[in-house]
Short mmCIF file of C-alpha atoms in Angstrom, two decimals:
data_model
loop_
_atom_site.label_atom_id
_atom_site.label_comp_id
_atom_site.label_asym_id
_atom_site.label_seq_id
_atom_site.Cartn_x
_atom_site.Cartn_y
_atom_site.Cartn_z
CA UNK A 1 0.00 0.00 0.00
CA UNK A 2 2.53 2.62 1.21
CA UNK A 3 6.46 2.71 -0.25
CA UNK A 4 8.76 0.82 1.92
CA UNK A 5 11.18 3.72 2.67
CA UNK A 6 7.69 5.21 4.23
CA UNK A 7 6.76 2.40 6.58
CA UNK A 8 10.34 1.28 7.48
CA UNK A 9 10.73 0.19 11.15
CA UNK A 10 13.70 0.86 13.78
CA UNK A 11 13.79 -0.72 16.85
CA UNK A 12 15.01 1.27 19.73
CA UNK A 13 17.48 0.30 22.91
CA UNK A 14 14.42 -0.59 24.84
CA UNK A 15 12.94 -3.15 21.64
CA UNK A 16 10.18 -0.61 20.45
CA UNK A 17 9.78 -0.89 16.86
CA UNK A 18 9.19 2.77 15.72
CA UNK A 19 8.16 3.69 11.77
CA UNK A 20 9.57 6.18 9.91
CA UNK A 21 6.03 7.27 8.69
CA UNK A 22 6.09 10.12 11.88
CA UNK A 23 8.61 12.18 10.11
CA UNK A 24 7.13 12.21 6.96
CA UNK A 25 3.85 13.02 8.10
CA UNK A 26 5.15 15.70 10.12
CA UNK A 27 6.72 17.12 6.85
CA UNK A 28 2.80 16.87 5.18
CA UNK A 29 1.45 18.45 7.93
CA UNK A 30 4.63 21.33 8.65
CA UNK A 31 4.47 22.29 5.18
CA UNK A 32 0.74 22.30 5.03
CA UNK A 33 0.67 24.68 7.75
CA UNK A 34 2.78 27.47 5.76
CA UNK A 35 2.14 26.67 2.32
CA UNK A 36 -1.98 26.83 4.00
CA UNK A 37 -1.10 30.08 5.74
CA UNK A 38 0.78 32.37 2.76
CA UNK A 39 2.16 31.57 -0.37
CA UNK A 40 2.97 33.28 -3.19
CA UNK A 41 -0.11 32.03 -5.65
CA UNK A 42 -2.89 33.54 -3.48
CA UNK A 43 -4.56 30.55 -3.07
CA UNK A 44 -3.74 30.82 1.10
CA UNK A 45 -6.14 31.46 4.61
CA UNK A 46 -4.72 34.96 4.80
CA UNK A 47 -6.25 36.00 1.18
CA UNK A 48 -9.28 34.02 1.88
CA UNK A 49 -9.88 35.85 5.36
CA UNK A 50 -8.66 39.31 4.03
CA UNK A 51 -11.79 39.58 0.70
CA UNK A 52 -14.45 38.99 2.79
CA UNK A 53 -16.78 41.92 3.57
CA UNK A 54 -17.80 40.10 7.28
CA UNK A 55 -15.30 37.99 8.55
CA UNK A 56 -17.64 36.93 11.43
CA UNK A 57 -20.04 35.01 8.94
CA UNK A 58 -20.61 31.27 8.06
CA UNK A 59 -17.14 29.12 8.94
CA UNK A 60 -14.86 32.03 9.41
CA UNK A 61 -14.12 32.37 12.81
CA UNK A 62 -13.72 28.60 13.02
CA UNK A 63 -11.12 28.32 10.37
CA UNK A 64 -9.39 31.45 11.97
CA UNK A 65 -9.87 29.52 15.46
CA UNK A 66 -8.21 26.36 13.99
CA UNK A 67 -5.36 28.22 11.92
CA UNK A 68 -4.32 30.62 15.12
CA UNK A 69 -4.83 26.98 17.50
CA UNK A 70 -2.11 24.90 14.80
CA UNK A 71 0.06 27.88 14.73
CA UNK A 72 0.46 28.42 18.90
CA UNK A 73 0.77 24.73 18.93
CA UNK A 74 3.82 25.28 16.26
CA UNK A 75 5.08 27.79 17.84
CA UNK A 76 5.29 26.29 21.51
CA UNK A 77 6.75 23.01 19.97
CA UNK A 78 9.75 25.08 18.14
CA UNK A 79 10.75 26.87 21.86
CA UNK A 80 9.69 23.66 23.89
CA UNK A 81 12.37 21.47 21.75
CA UNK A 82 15.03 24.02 19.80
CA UNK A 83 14.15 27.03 22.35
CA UNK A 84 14.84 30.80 21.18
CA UNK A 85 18.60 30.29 20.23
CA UNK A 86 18.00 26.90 18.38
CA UNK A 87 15.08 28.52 16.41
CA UNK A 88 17.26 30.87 15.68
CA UNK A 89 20.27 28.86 14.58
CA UNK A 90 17.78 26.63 12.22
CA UNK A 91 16.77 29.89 10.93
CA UNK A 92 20.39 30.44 9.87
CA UNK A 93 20.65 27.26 8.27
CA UNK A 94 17.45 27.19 6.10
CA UNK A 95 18.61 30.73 5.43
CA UNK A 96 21.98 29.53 4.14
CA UNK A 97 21.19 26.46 2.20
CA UNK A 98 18.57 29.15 0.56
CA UNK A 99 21.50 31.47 -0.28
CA UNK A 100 23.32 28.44 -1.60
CA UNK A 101 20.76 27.70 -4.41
CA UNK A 102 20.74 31.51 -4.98
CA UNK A 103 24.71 30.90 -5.64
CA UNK A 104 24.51 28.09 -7.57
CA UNK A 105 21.44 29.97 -10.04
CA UNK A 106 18.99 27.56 -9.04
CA UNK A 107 16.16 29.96 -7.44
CA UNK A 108 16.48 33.65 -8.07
CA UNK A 109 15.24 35.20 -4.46
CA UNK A 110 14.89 38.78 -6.19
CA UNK A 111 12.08 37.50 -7.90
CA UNK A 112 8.81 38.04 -5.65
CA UNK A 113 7.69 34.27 -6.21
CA UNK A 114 10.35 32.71 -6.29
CA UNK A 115 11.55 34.25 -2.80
CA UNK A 116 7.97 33.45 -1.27
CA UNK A 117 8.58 30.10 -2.17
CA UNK A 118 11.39 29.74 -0.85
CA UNK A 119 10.54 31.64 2.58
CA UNK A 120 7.34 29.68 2.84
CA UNK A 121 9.19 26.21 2.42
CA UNK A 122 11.76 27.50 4.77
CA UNK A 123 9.31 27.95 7.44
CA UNK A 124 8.05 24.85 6.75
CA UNK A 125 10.94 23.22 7.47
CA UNK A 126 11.54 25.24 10.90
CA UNK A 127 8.51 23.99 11.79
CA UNK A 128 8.77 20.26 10.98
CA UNK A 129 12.67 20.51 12.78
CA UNK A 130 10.34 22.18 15.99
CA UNK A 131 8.26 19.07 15.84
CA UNK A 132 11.08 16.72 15.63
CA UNK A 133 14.13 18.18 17.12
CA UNK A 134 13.49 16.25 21.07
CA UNK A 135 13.26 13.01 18.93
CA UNK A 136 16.48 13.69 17.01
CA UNK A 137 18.11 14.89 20.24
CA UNK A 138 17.17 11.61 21.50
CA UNK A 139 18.06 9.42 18.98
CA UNK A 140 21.77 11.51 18.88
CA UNK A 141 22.34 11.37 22.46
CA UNK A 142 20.74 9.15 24.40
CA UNK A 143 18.96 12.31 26.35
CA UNK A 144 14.54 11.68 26.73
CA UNK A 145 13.57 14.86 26.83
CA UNK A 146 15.07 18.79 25.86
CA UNK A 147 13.60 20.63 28.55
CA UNK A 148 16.00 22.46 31.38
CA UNK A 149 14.43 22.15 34.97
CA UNK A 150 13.97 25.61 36.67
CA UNK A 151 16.59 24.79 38.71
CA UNK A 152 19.08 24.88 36.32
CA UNK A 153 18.22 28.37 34.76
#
């Protein structure tokens, strides 16, 4: 039904077979979320909530509801697992690897589009790394969970 490099299993020091499916459903759902939100074609929430004469009418306020609910919950998973300097730092990196292709003529970011795209996707990605970072920390070091107790700050 589904590839194999999709469903692929990994068993982990304590013999729980994990699939790889999580991170690429993240991914869906990451760049759903921006590519949903803004993106250079105008087919995106914020033109669809910004032409309407009352915004308060019909499903409106529930699809504003929903898209401000997945966005906190985005938000508080990028600080809960990469906190304010890690955001930052993937920032840099999504920024850099964007500057590469500029270097190498494969997107041109002076063109309005093309940059859009390329922000858009780029947020994307900061958002799937948010989701994922604790389980890559884990899988790295060893370490459960990213969060400092208060009595260590």
């Amino acid at each position: 039904m589904l590839p194999g490099f999709l469903t692929n299993t990994s068993t982990t020091k304590s013999g729980k077979k994990v699939t790889h499916l999580q991170w690429w459903v993240t991914l869906v759902m990451a760049l759903a979320l921006a590519i949903g939100t803004w993106n250079p074609t105008g087919h995106h929430f914020i033109h669809y909530i910004s032409n309407v004469k009352d915004i308060f009418s019909g499903f409106k306020p529930f699809g504003i509801l929903i898209m401000l609910a997945l966005w906190l919950l985005a938000i508080k998973s990028i600080f809960q697992s990469l906190g304010f300097f890690g955001a930052i730092i993937t920032t840099i990196i999504i920024g850099a690897f964007i500057w590469g292709l500029q270097q190498y003529h494969i997107i041109d970011v002076t063109r309005f589009e093309q940059a859009g795209w390329a922000s858009t996707i780029g947020i994307g990605l900061l958002i799937w790394f948010g989701l994922n970072a604790s389980i890559i920390w884990k899988k790295l070091t060893g370490v459960y969970t990213t969060d400092a107790a208060s009595e260590d700050m």
